[in-house]
Amino acid sequence: MHELAFISTFPPRKCGIATFTADVVKYIEKAGQWKCRVVAIDDGIEHYAYSDQVWFRINQFNKRDYIKAARHINNSSIDAVMIEHEYGIFGGSDGQYILELTRLLNKPFALTCHTVLSSPTISQRSILKHLCRQATAVVVMTERAGNILSSVYDVDSEKIKVIPHGIPVFRAVKAEDVKKKYKVGGRRVVSTFGLVSPGKGLEYAIRAMNIVANRFPDAVYLVMGQTHPMLKRKSGETYRESLIELVQNLGLNKHVRFVNYFLSLRELGDYLAATDVYITPYPGKEQAVSGTLSYALGAGKAIVSTPYAYAIDLLADDRGILVPFNDVRAMANAICKLLADDALRHRLERRAMMYGEHMQWPTVGRNYSELMSYIASSDNTNILDKEA
């Protein structure tokens, strides 16, 4: 059996990429060809109680740790490496310390790009371009992201592999049963989940609910998830408190509810089952990936979203409704349209569910397993397929 090392954040660190990596590891191993180890990126503050899968730790702000990690991998029986890339999880300006590791690494590696900016800074472009040049293969989650890598970062298109963001296979539950369980029985439920931070645009969704509640007095908006740990360390709960104050000022206490903790997968599945309309009100157009949007699609939800890069791709072909950035009234109108029209809502749900089937983790895990087998092969001169 081959051995594969992941370089990434990892649970119990609360981070979307950590959750993603845990799932990738689980389903690559289930595919049967790989034993996975993890080089965990620590935040330098908390001491995480990792599982036995974590084989080495890097303090993200300590450049020497990246050098030590490269030597540790080089001196091991590891056959290939997967680096989960996001600028913010590595130390140095724009996460440049990861280059210290790849400079010394003598094992073949693939790179998964969680952020692909169409207008990067000089530093951001240089770092990602350098990483992609060194990598044997580069994974993106949409064709759009792959096209940006080719045109902006000069990445050889033959290196680029499109593998969708994985999603769970959610268990079937009755919506009204879980609504009663979570004390929203008989109500129309709008929801958003994920780590709370200003980049999520939640204030726009709350203002939209001020309009929605006037038309649908039984509507409630669930904001599910704790404050992003890094934000909380810098500024405490200032952002969440500003949202709570906004709710109070608008008189929406009965129409907005905060579920302020990190949901288990089972709880998340329940809350999504209880959801009538899912919303991602993000204000940033560059966002190349959204795990939360992927999950909502896979759960077969009717979705309203701003037109950031990933949402444009995922919600194409009538799989959701896109509304302009920061447009409270358009957001409210789209939510109301779905709450008022059962046939439309159910049509979007069916389209979302059908599309989500190819994104389920067992399929995605096999795609990653096959890719890494290619990378570990001594004869990897074949051209990679552009699509999984």
PDB file of N, CA and C in Angstrom, residues 104-145:
ATOM      1  N   LEU A 104      12.753  22.228  -0.589  1.00  0.00           N
ATOM      2  CA  LEU A 104      13.579  21.110  -0.124  1.00  0.00           C
ATOM      3  C   LEU A 104      12.951  19.742  -0.389  1.00  0.00           C
ATOM      4  N   LEU A 105      11.669  19.707  -0.689  1.00  0.00           N
ATOM      5  CA  LEU A 105      10.949  18.437  -0.820  1.00  0.00           C
ATOM      6  C   LEU A 105      11.437  17.649  -2.028  1.00  0.00           C
ATOM      7  N   ASN A 106      11.775  16.363  -1.808  1.00  0.00           N
ATOM      8  CA  ASN A 106      12.188  15.534  -2.940  1.00  0.00           C
ATOM      9  C   ASN A 106      11.186  14.435  -3.254  1.00  0.00           C
ATOM     10  N   LYS A 107       9.976  14.591  -2.772  1.00  0.00           N
ATOM     11  CA  LYS A 107       8.876  13.685  -3.102  1.00  0.00           C
ATOM     12  C   LYS A 107       7.932  14.394  -4.067  1.00  0.00           C
ATOM     13  N   PRO A 108       7.296  13.660  -4.983  1.00  0.00           N
ATOM     14  CA  PRO A 108       6.331  14.311  -5.887  1.00  0.00           C
ATOM     15  C   PRO A 108       5.128  14.811  -5.105  1.00  0.00           C
ATOM     16  N   PHE A 109       4.611  15.968  -5.508  1.00  0.00           N
ATOM     17  CA  PHE A 109       3.451  16.476  -4.781  1.00  0.00           C
ATOM     18  C   PHE A 109       2.410  17.069  -5.717  1.00  0.00           C
ATOM     19  N   ALA A 110       1.162  17.037  -5.234  1.00  0.00           N
ATOM     20  CA  ALA A 110       0.047  17.710  -5.892  1.00  0.00           C
ATOM     21  C   ALA A 110      -0.380  18.869  -5.012  1.00  0.00           C
ATOM     22  N   LEU A 111      -1.025  19.830  -5.630  1.00  0.00           N
ATOM     23  CA  LEU A 111      -1.474  21.027  -4.933  1.00  0.00           C
ATOM     24  C   LEU A 111      -2.972  21.173  -5.153  1.00  0.00           C
ATOM     25  N   THR A 112      -3.733  21.328  -4.060  1.00  0.00           N
ATOM     26  CA  THR A 112      -5.149  21.667  -4.190  1.00  0.00           C
ATOM     27  C   THR A 112      -5.307  23.150  -3.908  1.00  0.00           C
ATOM     28  N   CYS A 113      -5.855  23.887  -4.863  1.00  0.00           N
ATOM     29  CA  CYS A 113      -5.984  25.337  -4.739  1.00  0.00           C
ATOM     30  C   CYS A 113      -7.379  25.688  -4.222  1.00  0.00           C
ATOM     31  N   HIS A 114      -7.438  26.145  -2.976  1.00  0.00           N
ATOM     32  CA  HIS A 114      -8.717  26.534  -2.387  1.00  0.00           C
ATOM     33  C   HIS A 114      -9.069  27.990  -2.686  1.00  0.00           C
ATOM     34  N   THR A 115      -8.084  28.784  -3.081  1.00  0.00           N
ATOM     35  CA  THR A 115      -8.322  30.167  -3.486  1.00  0.00           C
ATOM     36  C   THR A 115      -7.552  30.426  -4.781  1.00  0.00           C
ATOM     37  N   VAL A 116      -8.276  30.832  -5.813  1.00  0.00           N
ATOM     38  CA  VAL A 116      -7.652  31.167  -7.093  1.00  0.00           C
ATOM     39  C   VAL A 116      -8.134  32.566  -7.466  1.00  0.00           C
ATOM     40  N   LEU A 117      -7.299  33.558  -7.194  1.00  0.00           N
ATOM     41  CA  LEU A 117      -7.677  34.950  -7.403  1.00  0.00           C
ATOM     42  C   LEU A 117      -7.462  35.360  -8.854  1.00  0.00           C
ATOM     43  N   SER A 118      -8.454  36.009  -9.437  1.00  0.00           N
ATOM     44  CA  SER A 118      -8.303  36.481 -10.813  1.00  0.00           C
ATOM     45  C   SER A 118      -7.486  37.767 -10.884  1.00  0.00           C
ATOM     46  N   SER A 119      -7.411  38.496  -9.759  1.00  0.00           N
ATOM     47  CA  SER A 119      -6.602  39.724  -9.710  1.00  0.00           C
ATOM     48  C   SER A 119      -5.700  39.685  -8.478  1.00  0.00           C
ATOM     49  N   PRO A 120      -4.718  38.789  -8.469  1.00  0.00           N
ATOM     50  CA  PRO A 120      -3.854  38.657  -7.299  1.00  0.00           C
ATOM     51  C   PRO A 120      -2.866  39.806  -7.194  1.00  0.00           C
ATOM     52  N   THR A 121      -2.314  39.991  -6.004  1.00  0.00           N
ATOM     53  CA  THR A 121      -1.183  40.899  -5.862  1.00  0.00           C
ATOM     54  C   THR A 121       0.044  40.252  -6.510  1.00  0.00           C
ATOM     55  N   ILE A 122       1.086  41.034  -6.675  1.00  0.00           N
ATOM     56  CA  ILE A 122       2.323  40.486  -7.245  1.00  0.00           C
ATOM     57  C   ILE A 122       2.824  39.318  -6.394  1.00  0.00           C
ATOM     58  N   SER A 123       2.776  39.480  -5.070  1.00  0.00           N
ATOM     59  CA  SER A 123       3.240  38.431  -4.163  1.00  0.00           C
ATOM     60  C   SER A 123       2.376  37.180  -4.262  1.00  0.00           C
ATOM     61  N   GLN A 124       1.065  37.346  -4.252  1.00  0.00           N
ATOM     62  CA  GLN A 124       0.161  36.196  -4.325  1.00  0.00           C
ATOM     63  C   GLN A 124       0.361  35.427  -5.631  1.00  0.00           C
ATOM     64  N   ARG A 125       0.490  36.147  -6.716  1.00  0.00           N
ATOM     65  CA  ARG A 125       0.699  35.488  -8.016  1.00  0.00           C
ATOM     66  C   ARG A 125       2.018  34.742  -8.027  1.00  0.00           C
ATOM     67  N   SER A 126       3.062  35.368  -7.514  1.00  0.00           N
ATOM     68  CA  SER A 126       4.382  34.751  -7.528  1.00  0.00           C
ATOM     69  C   SER A 126       4.403  33.453  -6.722  1.00  0.00           C
ATOM     70  N   ILE A 127       3.790  33.472  -5.541  1.00  0.00           N
ATOM     71  CA  ILE A 127       3.797  32.291  -4.676  1.00  0.00           C
ATOM     72  C   ILE A 127       3.045  31.144  -5.314  1.00  0.00           C
ATOM     73  N   LEU A 128       1.823  31.402  -5.774  1.00  0.00           N
ATOM     74  CA  LEU A 128       1.035  30.311  -6.346  1.00  0.00           C
ATOM     75  C   LEU A 128       1.632  29.815  -7.661  1.00  0.00           C
ATOM     76  N   LYS A 129       2.158  30.746  -8.456  1.00  0.00           N
ATOM     77  CA  LYS A 129       2.798  30.347  -9.709  1.00  0.00           C
ATOM     78  C   LYS A 129       3.987  29.433  -9.439  1.00  0.00           C
ATOM     79  N   HIS A 130       4.779  29.769  -8.429  1.00  0.00           N
ATOM     80  CA  HIS A 130       5.949  28.958  -8.075  1.00  0.00           C
ATOM     81  C   HIS A 130       5.523  27.569  -7.599  1.00  0.00           C
ATOM     82  N   LEU A 131       4.502  27.505  -6.759  1.00  0.00           N
ATOM     83  CA  LEU A 131       4.019  26.218  -6.257  1.00  0.00           C
ATOM     84  C   LEU A 131       3.492  25.347  -7.395  1.00  0.00           C
ATOM     85  N   CYS A 132       2.733  25.954  -8.290  1.00  0.00           N
ATOM     86  CA  CYS A 132       2.160  25.188  -9.404  1.00  0.00           C
ATOM     87  C   CYS A 132       3.245  24.692 -10.351  1.00  0.00           C
ATOM     88  N   ARG A 133       4.307  25.483 -10.527  1.00  0.00           N
ATOM     89  CA  ARG A 133       5.400  25.053 -11.388  1.00  0.00           C
ATOM     90  C   ARG A 133       6.087  23.816 -10.816  1.00  0.00           C
ATOM     91  N   GLN A 134       6.212  23.765  -9.478  1.00  0.00           N
ATOM     92  CA  GLN A 134       6.875  22.628  -8.838  1.00  0.00           C
ATOM     93  C   GLN A 134       5.991  21.383  -8.766  1.00  0.00           C
ATOM     94  N   ALA A 135       4.693  21.582  -8.688  1.00  0.00           N
ATOM     95  CA  ALA A 135       3.766  20.466  -8.476  1.00  0.00           C
ATOM     96  C   ALA A 135       3.663  19.590  -9.719  1.00  0.00           C
ATOM     97  N   THR A 136       3.416  18.306  -9.484  1.00  0.00           N
ATOM     98  CA  THR A 136       3.169  17.389 -10.591  1.00  0.00           C
ATOM     99  C   THR A 136       1.767  17.570 -11.139  1.00  0.00           C
ATOM    100  N   ALA A 137       0.825  17.900 -10.271  1.00  0.00           N
ATOM    101  CA  ALA A 137      -0.552  18.157 -10.679  1.00  0.00           C
ATOM    102  C   ALA A 137      -1.144  19.220  -9.766  1.00  0.00           C
ATOM    103  N   VAL A 138      -2.112  19.973 -10.300  1.00  0.00           N
ATOM    104  CA  VAL A 138      -2.774  21.033  -9.544  1.00  0.00           C
ATOM    105  C   VAL A 138      -4.277  20.791  -9.610  1.00  0.00           C
ATOM    106  N   VAL A 139      -4.897  20.644  -8.443  1.00  0.00           N
ATOM    107  CA  VAL A 139      -6.332  20.384  -8.375  1.00  0.00           C
ATOM    108  C   VAL A 139      -7.087  21.679  -8.143  1.00  0.00           C
ATOM    109  N   VAL A 140      -8.118  21.890  -8.940  1.00  0.00           N
ATOM    110  CA  VAL A 140      -9.080  22.971  -8.716  1.00  0.00           C
ATOM    111  C   VAL A 140     -10.462  22.340  -8.673  1.00  0.00           C
ATOM    112  N   MET A 141     -11.437  23.107  -8.199  1.00  0.00           N
ATOM    113  CA  MET A 141     -12.764  22.531  -7.991  1.00  0.00           C
ATOM    114  C   MET A 141     -13.788  22.946  -9.031  1.00  0.00           C
ATOM    115  N   THR A 142     -13.406  23.866  -9.916  1.00  0.00           N
ATOM    116  CA  THR A 142     -14.275  24.246 -11.033  1.00  0.00           C
ATOM    117  C   THR A 142     -13.430  24.510 -12.273  1.00  0.00           C
ATOM    118  N   GLU A 143     -14.068  24.412 -13.438  1.00  0.00           N
ATOM    119  CA  GLU A 143     -13.385  24.745 -14.691  1.00  0.00           C
ATOM    120  C   GLU A 143     -12.946  26.207 -14.691  1.00  0.00           C
ATOM    121  N   ARG A 144     -13.770  27.081 -14.105  1.00  0.00           N
ATOM    122  CA  ARG A 144     -13.442  28.505 -14.066  1.00  0.00           C
ATOM    123  C   ARG A 144     -12.111  28.732 -13.360  1.00  0.00           C
ATOM    124  N   ALA A 145     -11.927  28.072 -12.207  1.00  0.00           N
ATOM    125  CA  ALA A 145     -10.669  28.217 -11.466  1.00  0.00           C
ATOM    126  C   ALA A 145      -9.493  27.705 -12.288  1.00  0.00           C
TER     127      ALA A 145
END
